[in-house]
mmCIF file of C-alpha atoms in Angstrom:
data_model
loop_
_atom_site.group_PDB
_atom_site.id
_atom_site.type_symbol
_atom_site.label_atom_id
_atom_site.label_comp_id
_atom_site.label_asym_id
_atom_site.label_seq_id
_atom_site.Cartn_x
_atom_site.Cartn_y
_atom_site.Cartn_z
ATOM 1 C CA MET A 3 -80.507 169.066 -42.112
ATOM 2 C CA ASN A 4 -81.283 165.447 -44.091
ATOM 3 C CA VAL A 5 -84.870 164.492 -43.613
ATOM 4 C CA THR A 6 -85.318 161.628 -45.874
ATOM 5 C CA LYS A 7 -84.068 157.988 -46.448
ATOM 6 C CA GLY A 8 -81.440 157.970 -48.934
ATOM 7 C CA GLY A 9 -81.597 157.174 -52.459
ATOM 8 C CA LEU A 10 -83.767 160.245 -53.428
ATOM 9 C CA VAL A 11 -82.856 162.051 -56.047
ATOM 10 C CA LEU A 12 -84.845 165.128 -57.313
ATOM 11 C CA PHE A 13 -84.946 167.267 -59.975
ATOM 12 C CA SER A 14 -86.280 170.038 -61.762
ATOM 13 C CA ALA A 15 -87.790 170.219 -64.678
ATOM 14 C CA ASN A 16 -88.156 173.491 -65.761
ATOM 15 C CA SER A 17 -85.607 175.399 -68.262
ATOM 16 C CA THR A 18 -86.806 178.630 -66.796
ATOM 17 C CA ALA A 19 -84.776 180.324 -63.927
ATOM 18 C CA SER A 20 -87.821 182.218 -62.425
ATOM 19 C CA CYS A 21 -89.409 178.360 -62.556
ATOM 20 C CA ILE A 22 -87.726 176.234 -60.538
ATOM 21 C CA GLU A 23 -87.477 179.171 -56.903
ATOM 22 C CA LEU A 24 -90.182 177.140 -55.862
ATOM 23 C CA ALA A 25 -88.047 173.444 -56.250
ATOM 24 C CA LYS A 26 -85.151 174.913 -54.026
ATOM 25 C CA LYS A 27 -87.326 175.731 -51.845
ATOM 26 C CA ILE A 28 -88.742 172.372 -51.407
ATOM 27 C CA ALA A 29 -85.136 171.436 -51.121
ATOM 28 C CA GLU A 30 -84.002 173.119 -48.759
ATOM 29 C CA ARG A 31 -86.759 171.949 -46.480
ATOM 30 C CA LEU A 32 -85.054 167.981 -47.382
ATOM 31 C CA GLY A 33 -81.898 168.546 -46.523
ATOM 32 C CA VAL A 34 -80.682 168.027 -50.208
ATOM 33 C CA GLU A 35 -79.239 169.011 -53.394
ATOM 34 C CA LEU A 36 -81.114 169.298 -56.222
ATOM 35 C CA GLY A 37 -80.367 166.210 -58.586
ATOM 36 C CA LYS A 38 -77.892 167.851 -61.711
ATOM 37 C CA VAL A 39 -78.996 167.926 -64.898
ATOM 38 C CA GLN A 40 -79.429 170.249 -68.471
ATOM 39 C CA VAL A 41 -82.946 171.571 -69.907
ATOM 40 C CA TYR A 42 -82.298 173.581 -72.953
ATOM 41 C CA GLN A 43 -84.057 174.171 -76.434
ATOM 42 C CA GLU A 44 -81.656 173.010 -79.443
ATOM 43 C CA PRO A 45 -82.012 176.319 -81.937
ATOM 44 C CA ASN A 46 -84.884 174.335 -84.159
ATOM 45 C CA ARG A 47 -86.601 174.646 -80.432
ATOM 46 C CA GLU A 48 -87.172 171.185 -79.822
ATOM 47 C CA THR A 49 -86.269 170.345 -75.872
ATOM 48 C CA ARG A 50 -83.436 167.910 -75.311
ATOM 49 C CA VAL A 51 -82.615 166.771 -71.224
ATOM 50 C CA GLN A 52 -79.502 165.419 -69.974
ATOM 51 C CA ILE A 53 -79.468 163.968 -67.147
ATOM 52 C CA GLN A 54 -75.486 164.427 -65.467
ATOM 53 C CA GLU A 55 -76.156 161.772 -61.640
ATOM 54 C CA SER A 56 -77.126 158.231 -61.635
ATOM 55 C CA VAL A 57 -81.114 157.245 -61.501
ATOM 56 C CA ARG A 58 -80.597 153.888 -60.886
ATOM 57 C CA GLY A 59 -82.879 152.628 -58.464
ATOM 58 C CA LYS A 60 -84.029 155.490 -57.228
ATOM 59 C CA ASP A 61 -86.311 157.026 -56.090
ATOM 60 C CA VAL A 62 -86.753 160.282 -58.594
ATOM 61 C CA PHE A 63 -89.007 163.021 -58.370
ATOM 62 C CA ILE A 64 -89.199 165.731 -60.933
ATOM 63 C CA ILE A 65 -90.611 169.475 -60.244
ATOM 64 C CA GLN A 66 -92.157 171.537 -62.847
ATOM 65 C CA THR A 67 -94.088 174.529 -62.454
ATOM 66 C CA VAL A 68 -95.642 175.856 -65.819
ATOM 67 C CA SER A 69 -93.982 178.585 -67.361
ATOM 68 C CA LYS A 70 -96.252 180.866 -69.788
ATOM 69 C CA ASP A 71 -95.436 178.490 -72.862
ATOM 70 C CA VAL A 72 -96.704 175.898 -70.994
ATOM 71 C CA ASN A 73 -95.871 172.724 -74.361
ATOM 72 C CA THR A 74 -92.567 173.575 -73.559
ATOM 73 C CA THR A 75 -93.070 172.374 -70.251
ATOM 74 C CA ILE A 76 -95.390 169.690 -70.910
ATOM 75 C CA MET A 77 -92.556 168.756 -72.892
ATOM 76 C CA GLU A 78 -89.641 168.926 -70.342
ATOM 77 C CA LEU A 79 -91.283 166.925 -68.290
ATOM 78 C CA LEU A 80 -92.412 164.216 -70.462
ATOM 79 C CA ILE A 81 -88.649 164.215 -72.000
ATOM 80 C CA MET A 82 -87.490 163.926 -68.412
ATOM 81 C CA VAL A 83 -90.035 161.356 -66.820
ATOM 82 C CA TYR A 84 -89.090 159.400 -70.205
ATOM 83 C CA ALA A 85 -85.109 159.677 -69.625
ATOM 84 C CA CYS A 86 -85.549 158.264 -65.648
ATOM 85 C CA ARG A 87 -87.916 155.370 -67.149
ATOM 86 C CA THR A 88 -85.059 154.478 -69.679
ATOM 87 C CA SER A 89 -82.249 154.824 -67.287
ATOM 88 C CA CYS A 90 -83.481 152.269 -64.813
ATOM 89 C CA ALA A 91 -84.773 155.331 -61.719
ATOM 90 C CA LYS A 92 -87.033 153.243 -59.349
ATOM 91 C CA THR A 93 -89.419 155.006 -59.601
ATOM 92 C CA ILE A 94 -90.920 159.008 -60.684
ATOM 93 C CA SER A 95 -93.149 160.892 -59.531
ATOM 94 C CA GLY A 96 -93.886 164.277 -60.695
ATOM 95 C CA VAL A 97 -94.596 167.145 -59.019
ATOM 96 C CA ILE A 98 -97.433 169.768 -60.935
ATOM 97 C CA PRO A 99 -98.586 172.042 -57.932
ATOM 98 C CA TYR A 100 -100.551 173.523 -61.129
ATOM 99 C CA PHE A 101 -101.632 170.539 -63.637
ATOM 100 C CA PRO A 102 -101.810 171.988 -67.484
ATOM 101 C CA TYR A 103 -105.089 172.867 -69.162
ATOM 102 C CA SER A 104 -106.942 171.371 -65.658
ATOM 103 C CA LYS A 105 -109.780 173.522 -67.325
ATOM 104 C CA GLN A 106 -109.899 171.013 -70.746
ATOM 105 C CA CYS A 107 -112.029 167.476 -68.451
ATOM 106 C CA LYS A 108 -115.401 167.961 -70.097
ATOM 107 C CA MET A 109 -116.062 167.391 -74.277
ATOM 108 C CA ARG A 110 -116.961 170.056 -75.886
ATOM 109 C CA LYS A 111 -119.187 170.062 -79.117
ATOM 110 C CA ARG A 112 -116.499 168.443 -81.213
ATOM 111 C CA GLY A 113 -113.912 169.378 -79.122
ATOM 112 C CA SER A 114 -111.449 166.940 -77.124
ATOM 113 C CA ILE A 115 -110.777 165.860 -72.971
ATOM 114 C CA VAL A 116 -107.538 167.562 -73.401
ATOM 115 C CA SER A 117 -106.818 166.284 -69.483
ATOM 116 C CA LYS A 118 -107.419 162.376 -70.507
ATOM 117 C CA LEU A 119 -105.129 162.658 -73.218
ATOM 118 C CA LEU A 120 -102.736 164.984 -70.794
ATOM 119 C CA ALA A 121 -102.585 161.725 -67.796
ATOM 120 C CA SER A 122 -102.347 158.780 -70.935
ATOM 121 C CA MET A 123 -99.464 160.639 -72.413
ATOM 122 C CA MET A 124 -97.798 161.098 -68.596
ATOM 123 C CA CYS A 125 -98.309 156.914 -67.670
ATOM 124 C CA LYS A 126 -97.149 156.127 -71.253
ATOM 125 C CA ALA A 127 -93.742 158.204 -70.385
ATOM 126 C CA GLY A 128 -92.748 156.707 -66.884
ATOM 127 C CA LEU A 129 -94.260 158.409 -64.643
ATOM 128 C CA THR A 130 -95.612 155.987 -61.582
ATOM 129 C CA HIS A 131 -96.536 158.395 -59.160
ATOM 130 C CA LEU A 132 -98.498 162.041 -59.372
ATOM 131 C CA ILE A 133 -98.140 164.722 -56.225
ATOM 132 C CA THR A 134 -100.741 168.054 -57.599
ATOM 133 C CA MET A 135 -102.367 170.673 -55.879
ATOM 134 C CA ASP A 136 -106.750 172.062 -55.988
ATOM 135 C CA LEU A 137 -107.394 170.515 -59.012
ATOM 136 C CA HIS A 138 -110.034 172.639 -61.073
ATOM 137 C CA GLN A 139 -111.826 169.251 -61.336
ATOM 138 C CA LYS A 140 -111.062 166.620 -58.249
ATOM 139 C CA GLU A 141 -113.049 163.918 -61.444
ATOM 140 C CA ILE A 142 -109.636 164.695 -63.617
ATOM 141 C CA GLN A 143 -107.909 161.518 -60.844
ATOM 142 C CA GLY A 144 -109.725 159.404 -62.997
ATOM 143 C CA PHE A 145 -107.525 159.979 -65.878
ATOM 144 C CA PHE A 146 -104.313 158.734 -64.647
ATOM 145 C CA ASN A 147 -104.480 154.978 -63.898
ATOM 146 C CA ILE A 148 -100.861 155.568 -61.025
ATOM 147 C CA PRO A 149 -101.203 157.155 -57.653
ATOM 148 C CA VAL A 150 -103.097 160.752 -57.481
ATOM 149 C CA ASP A 151 -102.619 163.318 -54.954
ATOM 150 C CA ASN A 152 -104.430 166.271 -55.072
ATOM 151 C CA LEU A 153 -103.124 168.325 -52.024
ATOM 152 C CA ARG A 154 -105.094 171.677 -50.946
ATOM 153 C CA ALA A 155 -103.799 174.742 -50.238
ATOM 154 C CA SER A 156 -106.963 175.690 -48.260
ATOM 155 C CA PRO A 157 -104.946 175.164 -44.951
ATOM 156 C CA PHE A 158 -102.073 177.760 -46.228
ATOM 157 C CA LEU A 159 -104.638 180.746 -47.413
ATOM 158 C CA LEU A 160 -106.979 180.284 -44.374
ATOM 159 C CA GLN A 161 -104.368 181.137 -41.799
ATOM 160 C CA TYR A 162 -103.321 184.436 -44.279
ATOM 161 C CA ILE A 163 -106.775 185.612 -43.926
ATOM 162 C CA GLN A 164 -106.858 184.963 -39.797
ATOM 163 C CA GLU A 165 -102.774 186.092 -39.841
ATOM 164 C CA GLU A 166 -102.842 189.078 -42.427
ATOM 165 C CA ILE A 167 -106.720 190.508 -42.039
ATOM 166 C CA PRO A 168 -107.097 191.851 -39.295
ATOM 167 C CA ASP A 169 -110.543 191.961 -39.000
ATOM 168 C CA TYR A 170 -111.626 189.319 -40.852
ATOM 169 C CA ARG A 171 -114.974 188.074 -38.037
ATOM 170 C CA ASN A 172 -115.712 190.882 -39.996
ATOM 171 C CA ALA A 173 -115.830 188.871 -43.065
ATOM 172 C CA VAL A 174 -117.682 186.920 -45.726
ATOM 173 C CA ILE A 175 -116.965 184.462 -48.611
ATOM 174 C CA VAL A 176 -118.263 185.287 -51.414
ATOM 175 C CA ALA A 177 -118.709 182.628 -54.286
ATOM 176 C CA LYS A 178 -118.464 184.684 -58.072
ATOM 177 C CA SER A 179 -120.627 182.445 -58.940
ATOM 178 C CA PRO A 180 -122.706 179.489 -58.108
ATOM 179 C CA ALA A 181 -120.320 177.125 -59.905
ATOM 180 C CA SER A 182 -117.858 178.480 -56.451
ATOM 181 C CA ALA A 183 -120.875 178.377 -53.933
ATOM 182 C CA LYS A 184 -118.720 174.307 -52.540
ATOM 183 C CA ARG A 185 -115.564 176.107 -52.108
ATOM 184 C CA ALA A 186 -116.900 179.366 -50.709
ATOM 185 C CA GLN A 187 -119.046 177.783 -47.776
ATOM 186 C CA SER A 188 -115.998 174.871 -47.194
ATOM 187 C CA PHE A 189 -113.874 178.307 -45.978
ATOM 188 C CA ALA A 190 -116.842 179.919 -44.642
ATOM 189 C CA GLU A 191 -117.547 176.321 -42.589
ATOM 190 C CA ARG A 192 -114.050 176.507 -41.472
ATOM 191 C CA LEU A 193 -114.201 180.313 -40.387
ATOM 192 C CA ARG A 194 -117.127 180.727 -38.796
ATOM 193 C CA LEU A 195 -117.821 183.367 -41.498
ATOM 194 C CA GLY A 196 -121.484 184.111 -43.188
ATOM 195 C CA ILE A 197 -121.135 183.421 -47.086
ATOM 196 C CA ALA A 198 -122.812 185.093 -49.364
ATOM 197 C CA VAL A 199 -123.391 183.986 -54.057
ATOM 198 C CA ILE A 200 -123.535 186.736 -56.834
ATOM 199 C CA HIS A 201 -125.683 185.041 -59.525
ATOM 200 C CA GLY A 202 -126.696 186.485 -62.532
ATOM 201 C CA GLU A 203 -122.952 187.318 -64.109
ATOM 202 C CA ALA A 204 -122.213 186.301 -68.012
ATOM 203 C CA GLN A 205 -121.910 182.499 -69.022
ATOM 204 C CA ASP A 206 -118.595 181.096 -68.581
ATOM 205 C CA ALA A 207 -117.581 178.824 -71.103
ATOM 206 C CA GLU A 208 -118.460 175.728 -69.420
ATOM 207 C CA SER A 209 -122.067 176.578 -69.107
ATOM 208 C CA ASP A 210 -124.218 173.970 -70.515
ATOM 209 C CA MET A 211 -124.575 175.357 -73.753
ATOM 210 C CA VAL A 212 -121.173 174.159 -75.149
ATOM 211 C CA ASP A 213 -121.439 170.735 -73.140
ATOM 212 C CA GLY A 214 -121.821 169.331 -76.680
ATOM 213 C CA ARG A 215 -125.333 168.469 -75.428
ATOM 214 C CA HIS A 216 -126.301 170.215 -79.282
ATOM 215 C CA SER A 217 -124.047 168.835 -81.177
ATOM 216 C CA PRO A 218 -125.904 167.744 -83.655
ATOM 217 C CA PRO A 219 -127.999 170.143 -84.016
ATOM 218 C CA ALA A 220 -131.938 169.764 -83.464
ATOM 219 C CA ALA A 221 -133.818 169.578 -86.047
ATOM 220 C CA ARG A 222 -136.429 172.265 -87.765
ATOM 221 C CA ASN A 223 -139.500 170.103 -88.037
ATOM 222 C CA ILE A 224 -139.541 167.365 -85.041
ATOM 223 C CA SER A 225 -141.825 164.978 -87.525
ATOM 224 C CA ALA A 226 -139.147 164.954 -89.839
ATOM 225 C CA ILE A 227 -136.891 162.975 -87.722
ATOM 226 C CA HIS A 228 -140.085 159.869 -86.864
ATOM 227 C CA PRO A 229 -143.700 160.997 -87.759
ATOM 228 C CA THR A 230 -144.568 159.756 -84.526
ATOM 229 C CA LEU A 231 -141.723 161.112 -81.740
ATOM 230 C CA GLU A 232 -141.871 163.719 -80.570
ATOM 231 C CA ILE A 233 -138.860 164.584 -77.963
ATOM 232 C CA PRO A 234 -139.157 167.354 -75.571
ATOM 233 C CA LEU A 235 -136.438 170.390 -76.274
ATOM 234 C CA MET A 236 -134.653 172.021 -73.281
ATOM 235 C CA PHE A 237 -136.126 175.830 -73.213
ATOM 236 C CA PRO A 238 -132.996 178.287 -73.755
ATOM 237 C CA LYS A 239 -131.459 179.637 -70.104
ATOM 238 C CA GLU A 240 -131.918 183.879 -69.529
ATOM 239 C CA LYS A 241 -129.822 184.936 -67.547
ATOM 240 C CA PRO A 242 -131.649 186.717 -64.875
ATOM 241 C CA PRO A 243 -129.910 190.575 -63.615
ATOM 242 C CA ILE A 244 -127.353 190.236 -61.283
ATOM 243 C CA THR A 245 -128.164 189.748 -57.572
ATOM 244 C CA VAL A 246 -125.917 189.291 -54.686
ATOM 245 C CA VAL A 247 -127.208 185.742 -52.297
ATOM 246 C CA GLY A 248 -126.493 187.146 -48.683
ATOM 247 C CA ASP A 249 -124.881 190.579 -46.834
ATOM 248 C CA VAL A 250 -122.751 192.661 -47.939
ATOM 249 C CA GLY A 251 -122.777 195.883 -46.273
ATOM 250 C CA GLY A 252 -120.743 196.638 -44.230
ATOM 251 C CA ARG A 253 -118.348 194.126 -44.190
ATOM 252 C CA ILE A 254 -115.062 192.613 -45.774
ATOM 253 C CA ALA A 255 -115.510 190.591 -49.073
ATOM 254 C CA ILE A 256 -113.158 188.076 -49.231
ATOM 255 C CA ILE A 257 -113.963 186.556 -52.891
ATOM 256 C CA VAL A 258 -112.332 182.387 -53.131
ATOM 257 C CA ASP A 259 -111.888 180.384 -56.250
ATOM 258 C CA ASP A 260 -109.028 178.014 -57.132
ATOM 259 C CA ILE A 261 -107.713 179.790 -60.387
ATOM 260 C CA ILE A 262 -106.964 183.199 -61.458
ATOM 261 C CA ASP A 263 -106.320 183.438 -65.114
ATOM 262 C CA ASP A 264 -108.526 186.124 -66.626
ATOM 263 C CA VAL A 265 -109.448 188.887 -63.902
ATOM 264 C CA ASP A 266 -112.797 190.118 -65.515
ATOM 265 C CA SER A 267 -114.748 188.059 -63.988
ATOM 266 C CA PHE A 268 -113.063 188.977 -60.998
ATOM 267 C CA VAL A 269 -112.710 192.857 -61.320
ATOM 268 C CA ALA A 270 -116.911 192.763 -62.068
ATOM 269 C CA ALA A 271 -117.697 190.264 -59.330
ATOM 270 C CA ALA A 272 -115.425 193.332 -57.060
ATOM 271 C CA ASP A 273 -117.489 196.491 -58.401
ATOM 272 C CA THR A 274 -120.623 194.096 -57.757
ATOM 273 C CA LEU A 275 -119.960 193.586 -53.904
ATOM 274 C CA LYS A 276 -118.779 197.191 -54.215
ATOM 275 C CA GLU A 277 -121.820 198.249 -55.030
ATOM 276 C CA ARG A 278 -123.593 196.571 -52.736
ATOM 277 C CA GLY A 279 -121.188 198.290 -49.550
ATOM 278 C CA ALA A 280 -118.931 196.030 -49.322
ATOM 279 C CA TYR A 281 -115.979 198.259 -47.101
ATOM 280 C CA LYS A 282 -112.906 196.026 -48.586
ATOM 281 C CA ILE A 283 -112.473 192.943 -50.995
ATOM 282 C CA PHE A 284 -109.721 190.927 -51.189
ATOM 283 C CA VAL A 285 -108.817 187.518 -54.072
ATOM 284 C CA MET A 286 -108.082 184.252 -52.820
ATOM 285 C CA ALA A 287 -107.249 181.157 -54.950
ATOM 286 C CA THR A 288 -104.404 178.503 -55.358
ATOM 287 C CA HIS A 289 -103.416 179.156 -58.808
ATOM 288 C CA GLY A 290 -102.480 182.923 -60.834
ATOM 289 C CA LEU A 291 -102.268 182.756 -63.984
ATOM 290 C CA LEU A 292 -103.046 185.409 -63.967
ATOM 291 C CA SER A 293 -102.233 186.593 -67.770
ATOM 292 C CA SER A 294 -102.192 188.862 -70.666
ATOM 293 C CA ASP A 295 -103.074 192.719 -68.720
ATOM 294 C CA ALA A 296 -104.482 190.747 -65.782
ATOM 295 C CA PRO A 297 -102.019 193.191 -63.327
ATOM 296 C CA ARG A 298 -103.312 196.622 -64.620
ATOM 297 C CA LEU A 299 -106.990 195.464 -64.689
ATOM 298 C CA ILE A 300 -106.287 194.630 -60.400
ATOM 299 C CA GLU A 301 -104.986 197.890 -60.123
ATOM 300 C CA GLU A 302 -107.111 199.704 -61.770
ATOM 301 C CA SER A 303 -110.069 197.801 -60.445
ATOM 302 C CA ALA A 304 -111.960 197.640 -56.530
ATOM 303 C CA VAL A 305 -110.227 194.332 -55.186
ATOM 304 C CA ASP A 306 -107.483 196.074 -52.056
ATOM 305 C CA GLU A 307 -105.466 192.879 -52.357
ATOM 306 C CA VAL A 308 -104.853 189.630 -54.504
ATOM 307 C CA VAL A 309 -103.805 186.413 -53.012
ATOM 308 C CA VAL A 310 -102.846 183.645 -54.838
ATOM 309 C CA THR A 311 -99.643 180.629 -53.417
ATOM 310 C CA ASN A 312 -96.187 180.427 -55.809
ATOM 311 C CA THR A 313 -97.708 176.720 -57.185
ATOM 312 C CA ILE A 314 -97.134 179.171 -60.702
ATOM 313 C CA PRO A 315 -93.572 181.886 -60.816
ATOM 314 C CA HIS A 316 -95.826 185.505 -60.683
ATOM 315 C CA GLU A 317 -92.807 187.293 -59.808
ATOM 316 C CA ILE A 318 -92.834 189.796 -62.870
ATOM 317 C CA GLN A 319 -97.493 190.623 -62.155
ATOM 318 C CA LYS A 320 -96.649 191.394 -58.569
ATOM 319 C CA LEU A 321 -93.897 193.899 -60.019
ATOM 320 C CA GLN A 322 -96.366 194.975 -62.042
ATOM 321 C CA CYS A 323 -99.221 195.321 -59.248
ATOM 322 C CA PRO A 324 -98.338 195.958 -55.720
ATOM 323 C CA LYS A 325 -101.552 194.521 -54.682
ATOM 324 C CA ILE A 326 -100.852 190.766 -55.396
ATOM 325 C CA LYS A 327 -99.846 188.900 -52.251
ATOM 326 C CA THR A 328 -97.776 185.108 -52.498
ATOM 327 C CA VAL A 329 -98.133 182.540 -49.878
ATOM 328 C CA ASP A 330 -95.301 179.558 -50.512
ATOM 329 C CA ILE A 331 -97.410 176.396 -50.076
ATOM 330 C CA SER A 332 -92.706 175.130 -50.326
ATOM 331 C CA MET A 333 -93.474 172.946 -46.636
ATOM 332 C CA ILE A 334 -96.441 170.644 -47.652
ATOM 333 C CA LEU A 335 -95.258 169.731 -51.271
ATOM 334 C CA SER A 336 -91.386 168.486 -49.480
ATOM 335 C CA GLU A 337 -93.851 166.130 -46.272
ATOM 336 C CA ALA A 338 -96.012 164.911 -49.844
ATOM 337 C CA ILE A 339 -92.003 163.418 -51.297
ATOM 338 C CA ARG A 340 -90.610 163.341 -47.920
ATOM 339 C CA ARG A 341 -94.395 160.487 -46.664
ATOM 340 C CA ILE A 342 -93.590 158.884 -49.985
ATOM 341 C CA HIS A 343 -90.168 158.221 -50.259
ATOM 342 C CA ASN A 344 -90.223 157.012 -46.803
ATOM 343 C CA GLY A 345 -92.938 154.564 -47.041
ATOM 344 C CA GLU A 346 -95.310 157.054 -44.183
ATOM 345 C CA SER A 347 -98.947 157.267 -44.740
ATOM 346 C CA MET A 348 -100.447 160.083 -46.782
ATOM 347 C CA SER A 349 -103.780 160.637 -44.428
ATOM 348 C CA TYR A 350 -102.450 163.111 -42.151
ATOM 349 C CA LEU A 351 -101.742 165.229 -44.806
ATOM 350 C CA PHE A 352 -105.757 165.300 -45.480
ATOM 351 C CA ARG A 353 -107.391 165.079 -42.046
ATOM 352 C CA ASN A 354 -110.190 167.014 -41.485
ATOM 353 C CA ILE A 355 -111.082 167.565 -45.541
ATOM 354 C CA GLY A 356 -114.428 166.038 -46.796
ATOM 355 C CA VAL A 357 -115.315 164.455 -49.530
ATOM 356 C CA ASP A 358 -117.211 168.228 -50.974
ATOM 357 C CA ASP A 359 -114.126 169.746 -50.490
#
């Protein structure tokens, strides 16, 4: 059954078969067919896009899920957006559940803010609206000069906890680092559960030591800069031994985060929780990148189950590790598309979501 007004065209911008599964689910919920388009690689690795139906004066929604070849994924999206723009589409909305390069949203020494570059490229290509989910940093929305709807996957993960973890009332929500404490607090308050925070783990790439504050290098002799100027230097951080703030003994531990890619930190957190008496350990994340040998490490770890959404295809990883479970979020994406196309308010999709969520 078609639940939208006429004039909507839905495209999948990905050339990989496993990546168009989400697009098919969204199209089925909307009661429309996926638009006809050819996306393929030339022998010289150039990306070619050929739209095979008219989009003149229509609302175009381009669904792009990130494959392992992330740079090709970006080019497929940009070329398709530009093709729709030059074909006189009325509006062009990008549905990108996982925004690539989202971790590169801060200055790193002499690096660059790649998220800002990518946002500028999308706007320049002709994108008029962006629908995404659980951005790594909400401030990334400010990189765009077009409307951005940053949807949340937490209602689906909360529902999974309530329905699939029988004894979840005996659980505690765990942040594997102080940086994840806000997300853990949000889950804990909605489930009326306690919270625990692991402190003292190894510094990650987002520590203050690599955010550019040490460039240029500090001079050895302060007086060499100016004879009367004495700048107080910041003391270096000293990592404390690993501690767990909160009681996890005899409880189910549920570690929550937005992205699970390199699983070493999650495995280390699970080992720590096991030592502190947790008898079952779950990991919940929106985006399951699960790169390199993540499935093997999860299978050999103390983690009992890893729950991620289908913002990124991970069918191969599920075959390698039966501990990985998937939650479908096509419902909220299809509803967002329907509301934008019909000119309805989006506030319903953000009900009970606070500023810090």
